[in-house]
PDB file of C-alpha atoms in Angstrom:
ATOM      1  CA  LEU H   5      88.689 111.703 104.161  1.00 95.00           C
ATOM      2  CA  LYS H   6      86.913 114.399 102.155  1.00 95.00           C
ATOM      3  CA  THR H   7      85.969 116.013 105.494  1.00 95.00           C
ATOM      4  CA  ILE H   8      89.445 115.732 107.012  1.00 95.00           C
ATOM      5  CA  PHE H   9      91.522 116.538 103.921  1.00 97.00           C
ATOM      6  CA  GLY H  10      88.941 118.291 101.743  1.00 94.00           C
ATOM      7  CA  LYS H  11      89.305 121.656 103.474  1.00 93.00           C
ATOM      8  CA  ASP H  12      92.338 123.929 103.458  1.00 95.00           C
ATOM      9  CA  VAL H  13      94.178 122.974 106.632  1.00 95.00           C
ATOM     10  CA  ARG H  14      97.623 122.060 107.960  1.00 96.00           C
ATOM     11  CA  TYR H  15      97.974 118.965 110.129  1.00 96.00           C
ATOM     12  CA  VAL H  16     101.410 119.421 111.694  1.00 95.00           C
ATOM     13  CA  VAL H  17     103.394 116.682 113.427  1.00 93.00           C
ATOM     14  CA  PRO H  18     105.041 118.287 116.497  1.00 87.00           C
ATOM     15  CA  LEU H  19     108.815 118.334 116.422  1.00 83.00           C
ATOM     16  CA  TYR H  20     109.061 116.197 119.547  1.00 77.00           C
ATOM     17  CA  GLN H  21     107.400 113.169 117.942  1.00 83.00           C
ATOM     18  CA  ARG H  22     109.307 110.254 116.437  1.00 84.00           C
ATOM     19  CA  PRO H  23     109.961 109.873 112.683  1.00 89.00           C
ATOM     20  CA  TYR H  24     107.788 107.927 110.276  1.00 93.00           C
ATOM     21  CA  VAL H  25     108.218 104.228 111.121  1.00 92.00           C
ATOM     22  CA  TRP H  26     105.363 102.277 109.490  1.00 94.00           C
ATOM     23  CA  ASP H  27     106.431  99.374 107.280  1.00 93.00           C
ATOM     24  CA  LYS H  28     105.242  97.393 104.282  1.00 94.00           C
ATOM     25  CA  GLU H  29     104.248  94.057 105.804  1.00 93.00           C
ATOM     26  CA  SER H  30     102.259  95.230 108.811  1.00 92.00           C
ATOM     27  CA  LYS H  31     100.851  98.549 107.562  1.00 95.00           C
ATOM     28  CA  TRP H  32     101.133  99.457 103.865  1.00 97.00           C
ATOM     29  CA  GLU H  33     100.065  96.116 102.433  1.00 96.00           C
ATOM     30  CA  PRO H  34      96.997  95.747 104.717  1.00 95.00           C
ATOM     31  CA  LEU H  35      95.935  99.328 103.940  1.00 96.00           C
ATOM     32  CA  TRP H  36      96.201  98.822 100.189  1.00 97.00           C
ATOM     33  CA  GLU H  37      94.355  95.494 100.424  1.00 95.00           C
ATOM     34  CA  ASP H  38      91.539  97.180 102.351  1.00 94.00           C
ATOM     35  CA  VAL H  39      91.303  99.966  99.765  1.00 96.00           C
ATOM     36  CA  ARG H  40      91.403  97.543  96.838  1.00 94.00           C
ATOM     37  CA  LEU H  41      88.641  95.382  98.311  1.00 93.00           C
ATOM     38  CA  LEU H  42      86.536  98.459  99.039  1.00 93.00           C
ATOM     39  CA  VAL H  43      86.905  99.643  95.446  1.00 94.00           C
ATOM     40  CA  GLY H  44      85.828  96.195  94.240  1.00 92.00           C
ATOM     41  CA  GLN H  45      82.758  96.263  96.470  1.00 91.00           C
ATOM     42  CA  LEU H  46      81.774  99.716  95.207  1.00 92.00           C
ATOM     43  CA  ALA H  47      82.231  98.594  91.600  1.00 88.00           C
ATOM     44  CA  GLU H  48      79.919  95.615  92.158  1.00 86.00           C
ATOM     45  CA  VAL H  49      77.284  97.848  93.750  1.00 82.00           C
ATOM     46  CA  SER H  50      77.507 100.308  90.870  1.00 71.00           C
ATOM     47  CA  GLY H  51      76.889  97.534  88.380  1.00 62.00           C
ATOM     48  CA  SER H  52      74.004  95.876  90.237  1.00 61.00           C
ATOM     49  CA  HIS H  53      72.453  98.913  91.984  1.00 64.00           C
ATOM     50  CA  GLY H  54      72.698  97.009  95.256  1.00 66.00           C
ATOM     51  CA  GLU H  55      73.312  98.286  98.758  1.00 75.00           C
ATOM     52  CA  ALA H  56      76.467 100.342  99.282  1.00 79.00           C
ATOM     53  CA  PRO H  57      79.230  98.709 101.362  1.00 83.00           C
ATOM     54  CA  SER H  58      79.905  99.816 104.915  1.00 85.00           C
ATOM     55  CA  PRO H  59      82.583 102.488 105.366  1.00 89.00           C
ATOM     56  CA  HIS H  60      86.027 101.218 106.315  1.00 90.00           C
ATOM     57  CA  PHE H  61      87.157 102.413 109.741  1.00 91.00           C
ATOM     58  CA  LEU H  62      90.862 103.322 110.009  1.00 92.00           C
ATOM     59  CA  GLY H  63      90.980 104.222 113.696  1.00 89.00           C
ATOM     60  CA  ALA H  64      91.167 107.472 115.619  1.00 89.00           C
ATOM     61  CA  ILE H  65      93.414 110.526 115.560  1.00 92.00           C
ATOM     62  CA  VAL H  66      93.895 113.135 118.279  1.00 91.00           C
ATOM     63  CA  LEU H  67      94.400 116.771 117.277  1.00 93.00           C
ATOM     64  CA  ASP H  68      95.383 119.888 119.208  1.00 89.00           C
ATOM     65  CA  PRO H  69      93.989 123.019 117.469  1.00 85.00           C
ATOM     66  CA  LYS H  70      96.358 125.971 117.184  1.00 81.00           C
ATOM     67  CA  PHE H  71      94.630 129.313 116.896  1.00 69.00           C
ATOM     68  CA  GLY H  72      96.433 131.884 114.746  1.00 61.00           C
ATOM     69  CA  GLN H  73      95.652 135.149 113.063  1.00 55.00           C
ATOM     70  CA  VAL H  74      92.493 135.698 111.085  1.00 52.00           C
ATOM     71  CA  GLY H  75      93.036 134.620 107.494  1.00 58.00           C
ATOM     72  CA  ASP H  76      95.748 132.072 108.276  1.00 74.00           C
ATOM     73  CA  LEU H  77      95.323 128.451 107.289  1.00 89.00           C
ATOM     74  CA  GLU H  78      93.774 126.388 110.051  1.00 91.00           C
ATOM     75  CA  VAL H  79      96.524 124.510 111.930  1.00 93.00           C
ATOM     76  CA  ARG H  80      96.120 121.418 114.070  1.00 93.00           C
ATOM     77  CA  TYR H  81      98.945 119.564 115.783  1.00 92.00           C
ATOM     78  CA  ILE H  82      98.748 115.786 115.446  1.00 93.00           C
ATOM     79  CA  ILE H  83      99.033 114.410 118.975  1.00 89.00           C
ATOM     80  CA  ASP H  84      98.206 110.863 117.911  1.00 89.00           C
ATOM     81  CA  GLY H  85      97.798 109.490 114.388  1.00 92.00           C
ATOM     82  CA  GLN H  86     100.760 110.999 112.527  1.00 94.00           C
ATOM     83  CA  GLN H  87     101.779 107.621 111.072  1.00 95.00           C
ATOM     84  CA  ARG H  88      98.255 107.048 109.793  1.00 95.00           C
ATOM     85  CA  LEU H  89      97.783 110.522 108.295  1.00 97.00           C
ATOM     86  CA  THR H  90     101.241 110.540 106.678  1.00 97.00           C
ATOM     87  CA  THR H  91     100.593 107.136 105.100  1.00 97.00           C
ATOM     88  CA  LEU H  92      97.237 108.256 103.739  1.00 98.00           C
ATOM     89  CA  GLN H  93      98.853 111.327 102.169  1.00 98.00           C
ATOM     90  CA  LEU H  94     101.507 109.182 100.489  1.00 97.00           C
ATOM     91  CA  LEU H  95      98.815 106.816  99.190  1.00 97.00           C
ATOM     92  CA  LEU H  96      96.777 109.733  97.814  1.00 97.00           C
ATOM     93  CA  ALA H  97      99.853 111.325  96.227  1.00 97.00           C
ATOM     94  CA  ALA H  98     100.777 108.038  94.564  1.00 96.00           C
ATOM     95  CA  ALA H  99      97.230 107.626  93.239  1.00 96.00           C
ATOM     96  CA  THR H 100      97.389 111.182  91.864  1.00 96.00           C
ATOM     97  CA  TRP H 101     100.673 110.447  90.083  1.00 95.00           C
ATOM     98  CA  VAL H 102      99.311 107.270  88.484  1.00 95.00           C
ATOM     99  CA  ALA H 103      96.060 109.013  87.444  1.00 95.00           C
ATOM    100  CA  GLU H 104      98.036 111.844  85.842  1.00 94.00           C
ATOM    101  CA  GLY H 105     100.159 109.314  83.974  1.00 93.00           C
ATOM    102  CA  LEU H 106      96.997 107.748  82.549  1.00 95.00           C
ATOM    103  CA  LYS H 107      95.625 111.212  81.598  1.00 95.00           C
ATOM    104  CA  LEU H 108      92.695 110.783  83.975  1.00 96.00           C
ATOM    105  CA  GLU H 109      92.534 114.498  84.728  1.00 96.00           C
ATOM    106  CA  GLN H 110      89.306 114.624  86.718  1.00 96.00           C
ATOM    107  CA  SER H 111      90.377 111.835  89.082  1.00 96.00           C
ATOM    108  CA  ALA H 112      93.813 113.429  89.467  1.00 96.00           C
ATOM    109  CA  ARG H 113      92.275 116.815  90.342  1.00 96.00           C
ATOM    110  CA  LEU H 114      89.957 115.311  92.954  1.00 96.00           C
ATOM    111  CA  LEU H 115      92.805 113.372  94.545  1.00 97.00           C
ATOM    112  CA  ARG H 116      95.119 116.394  94.519  1.00 96.00           C
ATOM    113  CA  ARG H 117      92.556 118.406  96.475  1.00 96.00           C
ATOM    114  CA  LEU H 118      93.042 115.934  99.317  1.00 97.00           C
ATOM    115  CA  THR H 119      96.801 116.572  99.516  1.00 97.00           C
ATOM    116  CA  PHE H 120      97.392 120.246  98.633  1.00 97.00           C
ATOM    117  CA  ASN H 121      95.954 123.502  99.959  1.00 96.00           C
ATOM    118  CA  ASP H 122      94.706 126.331  97.755  1.00 94.00           C
ATOM    119  CA  LYS H 123      97.827 128.192  96.580  1.00 92.00           C
ATOM    120  CA  ASP H 124      96.164 131.577  97.183  1.00 91.00           C
ATOM    121  CA  LEU H 125      95.847 130.911 100.921  1.00 91.00           C
ATOM    122  CA  PHE H 126      99.499 130.672 101.939  1.00 91.00           C
ATOM    123  CA  GLU H 127     102.865 132.343 101.364  1.00 90.00           C
ATOM    124  CA  GLN H 128     105.372 129.774 102.664  1.00 91.00           C
ATOM    125  CA  PRO H 129     105.856 126.969 100.109  1.00 93.00           C
ATOM    126  CA  ASP H 130     105.624 124.140 102.628  1.00 94.00           C
ATOM    127  CA  HIS H 131     102.185 125.335 103.738  1.00 95.00           C
ATOM    128  CA  GLN H 132     100.809 123.817 100.541  1.00 96.00           C
ATOM    129  CA  PHE H 133     100.851 120.384 102.195  1.00 97.00           C
ATOM    130  CA  LYS H 134      97.866 119.360 104.297  1.00 97.00           C
ATOM    131  CA  VAL H 135     100.091 117.109 106.421  1.00 97.00           C
ATOM    132  CA  TRP H 136     103.550 118.260 107.496  1.00 96.00           C
ATOM    133  CA  PRO H 137     105.751 115.606 109.159  1.00 95.00           C
ATOM    134  CA  THR H 138     108.406 115.993 111.836  1.00 91.00           C
ATOM    135  CA  ASN H 139     111.801 117.465 110.899  1.00 88.00           C
ATOM    136  CA  THR H 140     113.677 114.317 109.965  1.00 87.00           C
ATOM    137  CA  ASP H 141     111.064 113.312 107.344  1.00 92.00           C
ATOM    138  CA  ARG H 142     110.339 116.683 105.765  1.00 92.00           C
ATOM    139  CA  GLU H 143     112.842 116.639 102.913  1.00 91.00           C
ATOM    140  CA  ASN H 144     111.822 113.181 101.732  1.00 92.00           C
ATOM    141  CA  PHE H 145     108.112 113.858 102.221  1.00 94.00           C
ATOM    142  CA  ARG H 146     108.401 117.058 100.169  1.00 94.00           C
ATOM    143  CA  ALA H 147     110.251 115.203  97.404  1.00 92.00           C
ATOM    144  CA  ALA H 148     107.654 112.441  97.256  1.00 92.00           C
ATOM    145  CA  MET H 149     104.686 114.806  97.217  1.00 94.00           C
ATOM    146  CA  LEU H 150     106.123 117.215  94.636  1.00 91.00           C
ATOM    147  CA  HIS H 151     108.380 115.268  92.333  1.00 78.00           C
ATOM    148  CA  GLY H 152     106.322 112.238  91.515  1.00 65.00           C
ATOM    149  CA  HIS H 153     107.504 108.657  91.376  1.00 54.00           C
ATOM    150  CA  ALA H 154     110.961 108.109  92.884  1.00 51.00           C
ATOM    151  CA  SER H 155     112.981 104.979  93.536  1.00 50.00           C
ATOM    152  CA  ALA H 156     112.995 103.892  97.167  1.00 51.00           C
ATOM    153  CA  ASP H 157     116.152 104.578  99.135  1.00 57.00           C
ATOM    154  CA  ALA H 158     116.816 101.822 101.640  1.00 53.00           C
ATOM    155  CA  GLY H 159     115.944 102.896 105.139  1.00 63.00           C
ATOM    156  CA  ILE H 160     113.975 106.000 104.139  1.00 87.00           C
ATOM    157  CA  ARG H 161     110.484 104.895 105.093  1.00 92.00           C
ATOM    158  CA  VAL H 162     108.634 107.857 103.553  1.00 94.00           C
ATOM    159  CA  MET H 163     110.137 107.183 100.109  1.00 93.00           C
ATOM    160  CA  GLU H 164     109.690 103.442 100.485  1.00 93.00           C
ATOM    161  CA  ALA H 165     105.990 103.899 101.310  1.00 95.00           C
ATOM    162  CA  TYR H 166     105.405 106.265  98.408  1.00 95.00           C
ATOM    163  CA  THR H 167     107.196 103.979  95.962  1.00 93.00           C
ATOM    164  CA  TYR H 168     105.275 100.946  97.239  1.00 95.00           C
ATOM    165  CA  PHE H 169     101.908 102.643  96.671  1.00 96.00           C
ATOM    166  CA  CYS H 170     102.968 103.832  93.213  1.00 95.00           C
ATOM    167  CA  GLY H 171     103.889 100.280  92.313  1.00 95.00           C
ATOM    168  CA  VAL H 172     100.708  98.570  93.493  1.00 97.00           C
ATOM    169  CA  LEU H 173      98.532 101.273  91.947  1.00 97.00           C
ATOM    170  CA  MET H 174     100.285 100.941  88.588  1.00 95.00           C
ATOM    171  CA  ASP H 175      99.841  97.158  88.675  1.00 96.00           C
ATOM    172  CA  TRP H 176      96.182  97.591  89.625  1.00 96.00           C
ATOM    173  CA  ALA H 177      95.593 100.079  86.798  1.00 95.00           C
ATOM    174  CA  LYS H 178      97.365  97.775  84.331  1.00 94.00           C
ATOM    175  CA  ASP H 179      95.031  94.922  85.288  1.00 93.00           C
ATOM    176  CA  LEU H 180      92.031  97.210  84.725  1.00 91.00           C
ATOM    177  CA  ASP H 181      93.281  97.989  81.197  1.00 89.00           C
ATOM    178  CA  LYS H 182      90.502  99.866  79.352  1.00 89.00           C
ATOM    179  CA  ALA H 183      88.373  99.999  82.486  1.00 90.00           C
ATOM    180  CA  ALA H 184      91.003 102.199  84.227  1.00 91.00           C
ATOM    181  CA  PRO H 185      88.954 105.436  83.963  1.00 93.00           C
ATOM    182  CA  ALA H 186      85.943 103.860  85.674  1.00 93.00           C
ATOM    183  CA  GLY H 187      88.232 102.134  88.166  1.00 94.00           C
ATOM    184  CA  PHE H 188      89.865 105.401  89.205  1.00 95.00           C
ATOM    185  CA  GLU H 189      86.486 107.094  89.552  1.00 95.00           C
ATOM    186  CA  THR H 190      85.523 104.338  91.976  1.00 95.00           C
ATOM    187  CA  LEU H 191      88.874 104.630  93.755  1.00 96.00           C
ATOM    188  CA  VAL H 192      88.322 108.357  94.279  1.00 96.00           C
ATOM    189  CA  LYS H 193      84.856 107.694  95.679  1.00 95.00           C
ATOM    190  CA  ALA H 194      86.227 104.991  97.979  1.00 95.00           C
ATOM    191  CA  VAL H 195      88.971 107.122  99.549  1.00 96.00           C
ATOM    192  CA  ARG H 196      86.870 110.286  99.751  1.00 95.00           C
ATOM    193  CA  ASP H 197      83.644 108.813 101.111  1.00 95.00           C
ATOM    194  CA  TYR H 198      84.313 105.350 102.524  1.00 95.00           C
ATOM    195  CA  LEU H 199      87.590 105.637 104.428  1.00 95.00           C
ATOM    196  CA  ARG H 200      86.694 106.897 107.904  1.00 94.00           C
ATOM    197  CA  LEU H 201      88.644 108.242 110.868  1.00 94.00           C
ATOM    198  CA  VAL H 202      87.406 109.347 114.260  1.00 91.00           C
ATOM    199  CA  VAL H 203      88.778 112.817 115.058  1.00 92.00           C
ATOM    200  CA  ILE H 204      89.243 113.822 118.693  1.00 89.00           C
ATOM    201  CA  ASP H 205      89.983 117.519 119.276  1.00 88.00           C
ATOM    202  CA  LEU H 206      91.718 118.459 122.519  1.00 87.00           C
ATOM    203  CA  GLU H 207      90.552 121.367 124.647  1.00 80.00           C
ATOM    204  CA  ASP H 208      92.636 123.979 126.465  1.00 73.00           C
ATOM    205  CA  GLU H 209      92.737 122.081 129.748  1.00 67.00           C
ATOM    206  CA  ASP H 210      93.905 118.815 128.147  1.00 71.00           C
ATOM    207  CA  ASN H 211      97.571 117.852 128.626  1.00 68.00           C
ATOM    208  CA  ALA H 212      98.795 116.948 125.145  1.00 64.00           C
ATOM    209  CA  GLN H 213     102.030 115.376 126.411  1.00 62.00           C
ATOM    210  CA  VAL H 214     100.308 112.976 128.796  1.00 66.00           C
ATOM    211  CA  ILE H 215      97.759 112.008 126.149  1.00 68.00           C
ATOM    212  CA  PHE H 216     100.537 111.425 123.593  1.00 64.00           C
ATOM    213  CA  GLU H 217     102.475 109.112 125.908  1.00 65.00           C
ATOM    214  CA  THR H 218      99.384 107.221 127.069  1.00 65.00           C
ATOM    215  CA  LEU H 219      98.032 106.546 123.585  1.00 63.00           C
ATOM    216  CA  ASN H 220     101.373 105.523 122.100  1.00 61.00           C
ATOM    217  CA  ALA H 221     102.112 103.190 124.988  1.00 58.00           C
ATOM    218  CA  ARG H 222      99.163 101.115 123.771  1.00 52.00           C
ATOM    219  CA  THR H 223     100.133 100.922 120.087  1.00 57.00           C
ATOM    220  CA  THR H 224     103.518 100.701 118.372  1.00 60.00           C
ATOM    221  CA  PRO H 225     105.902 100.810 121.356  1.00 67.00           C
ATOM    222  CA  LEU H 226     107.782 104.033 121.940  1.00 72.00           C
ATOM    223  CA  LEU H 227     111.503 103.755 122.520  1.00 79.00           C
ATOM    224  CA  ALA H 228     112.975 105.366 125.606  1.00 82.00           C
ATOM    225  CA  ILE H 229     114.605 107.947 123.333  1.00 83.00           C
ATOM    226  CA  ASP H 230     111.160 108.885 121.953  1.00 82.00           C
ATOM    227  CA  LEU H 231     109.923 109.618 125.461  1.00 81.00           C
ATOM    228  CA  VAL H 232     113.030 111.646 126.271  1.00 86.00           C
ATOM    229  CA  LYS H 233     112.628 113.689 123.079  1.00 85.00           C
ATOM    230  CA  ASN H 234     108.962 114.254 123.892  1.00 80.00           C
ATOM    231  CA  LEU H 235     109.796 115.485 127.383  1.00 84.00           C
ATOM    232  CA  VAL H 236     112.696 117.737 126.352  1.00 88.00           C
ATOM    233  CA  PHE H 237     110.859 119.593 123.617  1.00 87.00           C
ATOM    234  CA  ARG H 238     107.577 119.885 125.477  1.00 83.00           C
ATOM    235  CA  TYR H 239     109.501 121.307 128.442  1.00 86.00           C
ATOM    236  CA  ALA H 240     111.259 123.820 126.176  1.00 89.00           C
ATOM    237  CA  GLU H 241     107.879 124.809 124.751  1.00 85.00           C
ATOM    238  CA  ARG H 242     106.455 125.370 128.228  1.00 85.00           C
ATOM    239  CA  GLN H 243     109.478 127.547 129.058  1.00 90.00           C
ATOM    240  CA  GLY H 244     108.505 129.912 126.234  1.00 91.00           C
ATOM    241  CA  ALA H 245     110.567 128.586 123.330  1.00 90.00           C
ATOM    242  CA  THR H 246     109.280 129.808 119.968  1.00 88.00           C
ATOM    243  CA  GLU H 247     108.906 127.612 116.903  1.00 84.00           C
ATOM    244  CA  ALA H 248     112.243 128.992 115.647  1.00 87.00           C
ATOM    245  CA  ASP H 249     113.870 128.200 119.021  1.00 91.00           C
ATOM    246  CA  LEU H 250     112.606 124.623 118.880  1.00 88.00           C
ATOM    247  CA  GLU H 251     113.866 124.238 115.318  1.00 88.00           C
ATOM    248  CA  SER H 252     117.305 125.473 116.353  1.00 91.00           C
ATOM    249  CA  LEU H 253     117.348 123.184 119.385  1.00 91.00           C
ATOM    250  CA  TYR H 254     116.449 120.234 117.182  1.00 89.00           C
ATOM    251  CA  LEU H 255     119.107 120.970 114.556  1.00 89.00           C
ATOM    252  CA  THR H 256     121.923 121.572 117.027  1.00 91.00           C
ATOM    253  CA  ALA H 257     121.161 119.036 119.762  1.00 89.00           C
ATOM    254  CA  TRP H 258     118.865 116.293 118.518  1.00 88.00           C
ATOM    255  CA  LYS H 259     118.840 115.780 114.757  1.00 86.00           C
ATOM    256  CA  ARG H 260     121.792 113.354 114.876  1.00 84.00           C
ATOM    257  CA  PHE H 261     119.727 110.947 116.997  1.00 84.00           C
ATOM    258  CA  ASP H 262     116.639 110.995 114.747  1.00 82.00           C
ATOM    259  CA  THR H 263     117.995 108.390 112.354  1.00 82.00           C
ATOM    260  CA  GLU H 264     117.350 104.707 111.810  1.00 81.00           C
ATOM    261  CA  GLU H 265     120.851 103.904 113.096  1.00 84.00           C
ATOM    262  CA  TRP H 266     119.924 104.875 116.649  1.00 85.00           C
ATOM    263  CA  ARG H 267     116.671 102.875 116.551  1.00 82.00           C
ATOM    264  CA  ARG H 268     118.276  99.700 115.233  1.00 85.00           C
ATOM    265  CA  ASP H 269     118.688  96.823 117.683  1.00 86.00           C
ATOM    266  CA  VAL H 270     122.202  95.841 118.731  1.00 87.00           C
ATOM    267  CA  ARG H 271     123.222  93.038 121.058  1.00 83.00           C
ATOM    268  CA  GLN H 272     124.022  93.738 124.683  1.00 76.00           C
ATOM    269  CA  GLY H 273     124.808  90.530 126.513  1.00 76.00           C
ATOM    270  CA  ARG H 274     121.905  88.174 125.854  1.00 78.00           C
ATOM    271  CA  LEU H 275     119.495  90.925 124.831  1.00 79.00           C
ATOM    272  CA  ASN H 276     118.911  93.023 121.754  1.00 84.00           C
ATOM    273  CA  ARG H 277     118.239  96.674 122.530  1.00 84.00           C
ATOM    274  CA  PRO H 278     117.996  99.851 120.425  1.00 84.00           C
ATOM    275  CA  ARG H 279     121.394 101.495 120.008  1.00 86.00           C
ATOM    276  CA  ALA H 280     120.110 104.730 121.590  1.00 83.00           C
ATOM    277  CA  GLU H 281     119.323 102.921 124.831  1.00 81.00           C
ATOM    278  CA  ILE H 282     122.849 101.494 125.135  1.00 79.00           C
ATOM    279  CA  PHE H 283     125.050 104.351 123.931  1.00 76.00           C
TER     280      PHE H 283
END
C-alpha cells in the first residue's frame, strides 16, 4: 500500500458506479482478521529474527489514468476495485484516529500519509483525499476521514465500516496495553509493506465500460439499475458532457435512486427482487 497510497494521487470513483456496499460479516471482519494475523506474524518474526511472513494478497484493481495539466495531482479513475480501496482508506483512517488517541505520533503520521495528499499540492479541499468515492457516499466519507470517530448511522455503510474498524482497533490496542507503541509500529509496517494489490492500468484503446461490466459480473452481482446507471452516464460522457454536466445530471435525475431503499429486496409474487427492478 505504500506504493499505491504513498504518493500524492487521487483515485476517483466514476459517478456512474454504484455506492459503497461492502458489509461487516463478509468483508470488514475477514479483512481485519487478516491484518491482525499478519501483525502477529510480524511481531513473532521481530522477536525471533526468523523469516518474514509472505505478503497478504488483497486482489486486483483496474485504473484508468486521466491526464491533466502539468502540476496537477495525478488522477486515476477506479474502474474496478472501488469497494476495496474505499475500505482500506476507512481502515487506515480508523487506525490513525486510534494512534492519535494513544499519542503515538509517529505511527499516526505514517498512517496519515496513506490517506491524505500534501496540502501544498491542491486548492480544492476534497482533493486532499487519496480516494474519492461516488456522489452518494462523499458526505459521509468526508465526515469519517476528517472528523474522527463517529457513531454508525444505520444503513450508511461508509460510517458503519469506519466505526467498526475504530472499535476493533481500540479493543486490539487495549489488549496490547503497554505494548501498544510496538504493536502500532508493527501494524504500520504490515499495512504499508505486506498488504498487496495488483494494479492494472488501462490504455487508450481499452473500453472502460465493457471492462467494468465484465469484471463486476464475476464478483458482487450488479443490479440492473447499476448497469443502467453505468450506461447512461458513460453515454453522456461520450456525448461530450463535462464533469459539471455529469454532476448536474446526477443531482437532478439520478440521486434519488442511489439509496439503500431502491436496492432493498421486496416481494413480487413468489420472488424477492430489488425495489428498483419492480418500480
